[in-house]
Structures are given as structure tokens and as C-alpha cells.
PDB file of C-alpha atoms in Angstrom:
ATOM      1  CA  UNK A   1    -128.469 110.384-233.171  1.00  0.00           C
ATOM      2  CA  UNK A   2    -124.305 110.311-232.424  1.00  0.00           C
ATOM      3  CA  UNK A   3    -122.134 113.205-232.920  1.00  0.00           C
ATOM      4  CA  UNK A   4    -118.724 113.871-234.511  1.00  0.00           C
ATOM      5  CA  UNK A   5    -116.433 115.302-230.981  1.00  0.00           C
ATOM      6  CA  UNK A   6    -112.840 115.377-232.029  1.00  0.00           C
ATOM      7  CA  UNK A   7    -110.073 113.155-233.352  1.00  0.00           C
ATOM      8  CA  UNK A   8    -109.174 111.514-230.274  1.00  0.00           C
ATOM      9  CA  UNK A   9    -105.386 112.131-231.103  1.00  0.00           C
ATOM     10  CA  UNK A  10    -106.161 115.594-230.256  1.00  0.00           C
ATOM     11  CA  UNK A  11    -106.893 115.096-226.721  1.00  0.00           C
ATOM     12  CA  UNK A  12    -103.733 115.639-224.070  1.00  0.00           C
ATOM     13  CA  UNK A  13    -103.789 114.865-220.484  1.00  0.00           C
ATOM     14  CA  UNK A  14    -104.796 118.715-220.132  1.00  0.00           C
ATOM     15  CA  UNK A  15    -108.217 118.369-221.412  1.00  0.00           C
ATOM     16  CA  UNK A  16    -110.175 120.016-224.044  1.00  0.00           C
ATOM     17  CA  UNK A  17    -113.486 121.456-223.196  1.00  0.00           C
ATOM     18  CA  UNK A  18    -116.276 121.048-226.296  1.00  0.00           C
ATOM     19  CA  UNK A  19    -120.346 122.567-226.836  1.00  0.00           C
ATOM     20  CA  UNK A  20    -122.187 119.317-227.487  1.00  0.00           C
ATOM     21  CA  UNK A  21    -125.992 118.704-228.331  1.00  0.00           C
ATOM     22  CA  UNK A  22    -127.892 116.267-226.006  1.00  0.00           C
ATOM     23  CA  UNK A  23    -131.431 114.964-225.232  1.00  0.00           C
ATOM     24  CA  UNK A  24    -131.864 117.728-222.815  1.00  0.00           C
ATOM     25  CA  UNK A  25    -130.070 120.657-225.079  1.00  0.00           C
ATOM     26  CA  UNK A  26    -126.276 122.334-225.048  1.00  0.00           C
ATOM     27  CA  UNK A  27    -124.533 121.007-222.377  1.00  0.00           C
ATOM     28  CA  UNK A  28    -120.425 121.653-222.048  1.00  0.00           C
ATOM     29  CA  UNK A  29    -118.104 118.514-222.107  1.00  0.00           C
ATOM     30  CA  UNK A  30    -115.059 117.643-220.983  1.00  0.00           C
ATOM     31  CA  UNK A  31    -112.290 115.008-222.229  1.00  0.00           C
ATOM     32  CA  UNK A  32    -109.255 114.185-220.602  1.00  0.00           C
ATOM     33  CA  UNK A  33    -106.615 111.247-221.320  1.00  0.00           C
ATOM     34  CA  UNK A  34    -105.522 109.130-218.713  1.00  0.00           C
ATOM     35  CA  UNK A  35    -102.159 106.468-221.250  1.00  0.00           C
ATOM     36  CA  UNK A  36    -104.399 104.936-223.444  1.00  0.00           C
ATOM     37  CA  UNK A  37    -107.834 105.526-222.466  1.00  0.00           C
ATOM     38  CA  UNK A  38    -110.239 108.737-222.702  1.00  0.00           C
ATOM     39  CA  UNK A  39    -112.342 109.768-220.110  1.00  0.00           C
ATOM     40  CA  UNK A  40    -115.439 112.163-220.887  1.00  0.00           C
ATOM     41  CA  UNK A  41    -117.601 113.866-218.172  1.00  0.00           C
ATOM     42  CA  UNK A  42    -120.321 116.373-218.074  1.00  0.00           C
ATOM     43  CA  UNK A  43    -118.295 119.901-216.922  1.00  0.00           C
ATOM     44  CA  UNK A  44    -120.100 121.007-214.225  1.00  0.00           C
ATOM     45  CA  UNK A  45    -118.842 120.827-210.617  1.00  0.00           C
ATOM     46  CA  UNK A  46    -121.424 118.346-208.509  1.00  0.00           C
ATOM     47  CA  UNK A  47    -121.623 121.232-205.709  1.00  0.00           C
ATOM     48  CA  UNK A  48    -122.924 124.023-207.585  1.00  0.00           C
ATOM     49  CA  UNK A  49    -123.093 122.874-211.054  1.00  0.00           C
ATOM     50  CA  UNK A  50    -120.563 125.670-212.569  1.00  0.00           C
ATOM     51  CA  UNK A  51    -117.657 124.872-215.133  1.00  0.00           C
ATOM     52  CA  UNK A  52    -114.689 123.190-213.770  1.00  0.00           C
ATOM     53  CA  UNK A  53    -111.922 125.149-216.296  1.00  0.00           C
ATOM     54  CA  UNK A  54    -110.919 128.441-214.894  1.00  0.00           C
ATOM     55  CA  UNK A  55    -110.406 129.597-219.090  1.00  0.00           C
ATOM     56  CA  UNK A  56    -111.835 127.560-221.982  1.00  0.00           C
ATOM     57  CA  UNK A  57    -110.022 124.446-222.892  1.00  0.00           C
ATOM     58  CA  UNK A  58    -107.861 125.423-219.158  1.00  0.00           C
ATOM     59  CA  UNK A  59    -108.331 122.252-216.329  1.00  0.00           C
ATOM     60  CA  UNK A  60    -106.270 122.582-213.286  1.00  0.00           C
ATOM     61  CA  UNK A  61    -104.956 119.275-212.426  1.00  0.00           C
ATOM     62  CA  UNK A  62    -102.497 119.307-209.448  1.00  0.00           C
ATOM     63  CA  UNK A  63     -99.584 117.159-209.568  1.00  0.00           C
ATOM     64  CA  UNK A  64    -101.389 114.578-208.496  1.00  0.00           C
ATOM     65  CA  UNK A  65    -103.421 114.230-210.711  1.00  0.00           C
ATOM     66  CA  UNK A  66    -106.308 115.428-209.623  1.00  0.00           C
ATOM     67  CA  UNK A  67    -108.666 117.783-211.392  1.00  0.00           C
ATOM     68  CA  UNK A  68    -109.741 120.577-209.568  1.00  0.00           C
ATOM     69  CA  UNK A  69    -112.749 122.679-209.660  1.00  0.00           C
ATOM     70  CA  UNK A  70    -111.055 126.301-210.342  1.00  0.00           C
ATOM     71  CA  UNK A  71    -114.044 128.029-208.213  1.00  0.00           C
ATOM     72  CA  UNK A  72    -114.681 126.408-205.386  1.00  0.00           C
ATOM     73  CA  UNK A  73    -111.855 123.768-204.849  1.00  0.00           C
ATOM     74  CA  UNK A  74    -113.445 120.792-204.879  1.00  0.00           C
ATOM     75  CA  UNK A  75    -110.758 117.755-205.963  1.00  0.00           C
ATOM     76  CA  UNK A  76    -111.636 114.818-208.391  1.00  0.00           C
ATOM     77  CA  UNK A  77    -109.757 111.535-209.318  1.00  0.00           C
ATOM     78  CA  UNK A  78    -110.089 111.319-213.100  1.00  0.00           C
ATOM     79  CA  UNK A  79    -110.124 107.573-213.238  1.00  0.00           C
ATOM     80  CA  UNK A  80    -113.512 107.818-211.449  1.00  0.00           C
ATOM     81  CA  UNK A  81    -114.726 110.857-211.754  1.00  0.00           C
ATOM     82  CA  UNK A  82    -114.930 110.993-207.688  1.00  0.00           C
ATOM     83  CA  UNK A  83    -114.927 113.639-205.921  1.00  0.00           C
ATOM     84  CA  UNK A  84    -111.980 112.758-202.770  1.00  0.00           C
ATOM     85  CA  UNK A  85    -112.166 116.677-201.389  1.00  0.00           C
ATOM     86  CA  UNK A  86    -114.143 120.307-201.039  1.00  0.00           C
ATOM     87  CA  UNK A  87    -117.244 121.068-200.863  1.00  0.00           C
ATOM     88  CA  UNK A  88    -119.258 118.309-202.391  1.00  0.00           C
ATOM     89  CA  UNK A  89    -116.684 115.128-200.759  1.00  0.00           C
ATOM     90  CA  UNK A  90    -118.382 112.181-201.974  1.00  0.00           C
ATOM     91  CA  UNK A  91    -120.171 113.270-205.055  1.00  0.00           C
ATOM     92  CA  UNK A  92    -119.105 111.899-208.753  1.00  0.00           C
ATOM     93  CA  UNK A  93    -119.270 113.731-212.083  1.00  0.00           C
ATOM     94  CA  UNK A  94    -121.299 112.835-214.208  1.00  0.00           C
ATOM     95  CA  UNK A  95    -120.018 110.428-216.719  1.00  0.00           C
ATOM     96  CA  UNK A  96    -120.558 111.390-220.597  1.00  0.00           C
ATOM     97  CA  UNK A  97    -120.925 108.138-222.982  1.00  0.00           C
ATOM     98  CA  UNK A  98    -117.785 108.526-226.128  1.00  0.00           C
ATOM     99  CA  UNK A  99    -116.763 106.223-228.700  1.00  0.00           C
ATOM    100  CA  UNK A 100    -113.744 106.166-230.474  1.00  0.00           C
ATOM    101  CA  UNK A 101    -113.501 104.399-234.237  1.00  0.00           C
ATOM    102  CA  UNK A 102    -110.682 105.713-236.679  1.00  0.00           C
ATOM    103  CA  UNK A 103    -109.246 107.944-234.325  1.00  0.00           C
ATOM    104  CA  UNK A 104    -112.318 110.147-234.302  1.00  0.00           C
ATOM    105  CA  UNK A 105    -114.292 110.827-231.022  1.00  0.00           C
ATOM    106  CA  UNK A 106    -118.543 110.249-230.936  1.00  0.00           C
ATOM    107  CA  UNK A 107    -120.947 110.897-228.049  1.00  0.00           C
ATOM    108  CA  UNK A 108    -123.050 108.494-228.488  1.00  0.00           C
TER     109      UNK A 108
END
């Protein structure tokens, strides 16, 4: 069953967080805009499973474009989801599949 998340035009490079229902229960999803592309990840750091944001819809994105975990400083490449520095270097964020139809984002 797919779920409507929001309008694609509502997503900025700063990202947004959403509580969604998955096969294993509810979880937080984060979506970021990189140019014309939208990227969606499970909002859980591979280091300890904590959320990456420091407040709802508030993510730390450095001048270098890396997403930084607010709790332990792990830094992630947004395009690939790979941790490039910090306590979980070499790990990756879990990609979440989304589809865009008529400016609406849907969880697949």
C-alpha cells in the first residue's frame, strides 16, 4: 500500500522529516532535495540508531553539503547516503523508495 507524503515542491535542500507507516511499523523518513532530485532515507544514524536531526525538520548540513548527525557528528554524503567521517564511517543510511506523481511524493 502506498502512502502520500507531501508535495514534491515542499521539499527544500534543508530537508523535511515525516512519520510514516512501514511494513514493520511507524518510522521517521527524511527527504532532501539535491537539484532536481529528491532523496529519501530512514531517519536513523547507523551508529546508534538515533535520529539525525536536532529538532523536527531541523538538520545540520555543512557548507560542504554533508548531512551531520546532531548527536555524534557522523557526516553523510546526501547523494549516496554513505557515512564519510565519524563513528560509523563506511556505513550508509537506509534508502527509502519514493515515487513522484503529479508533484506528490508517495512512499512505495
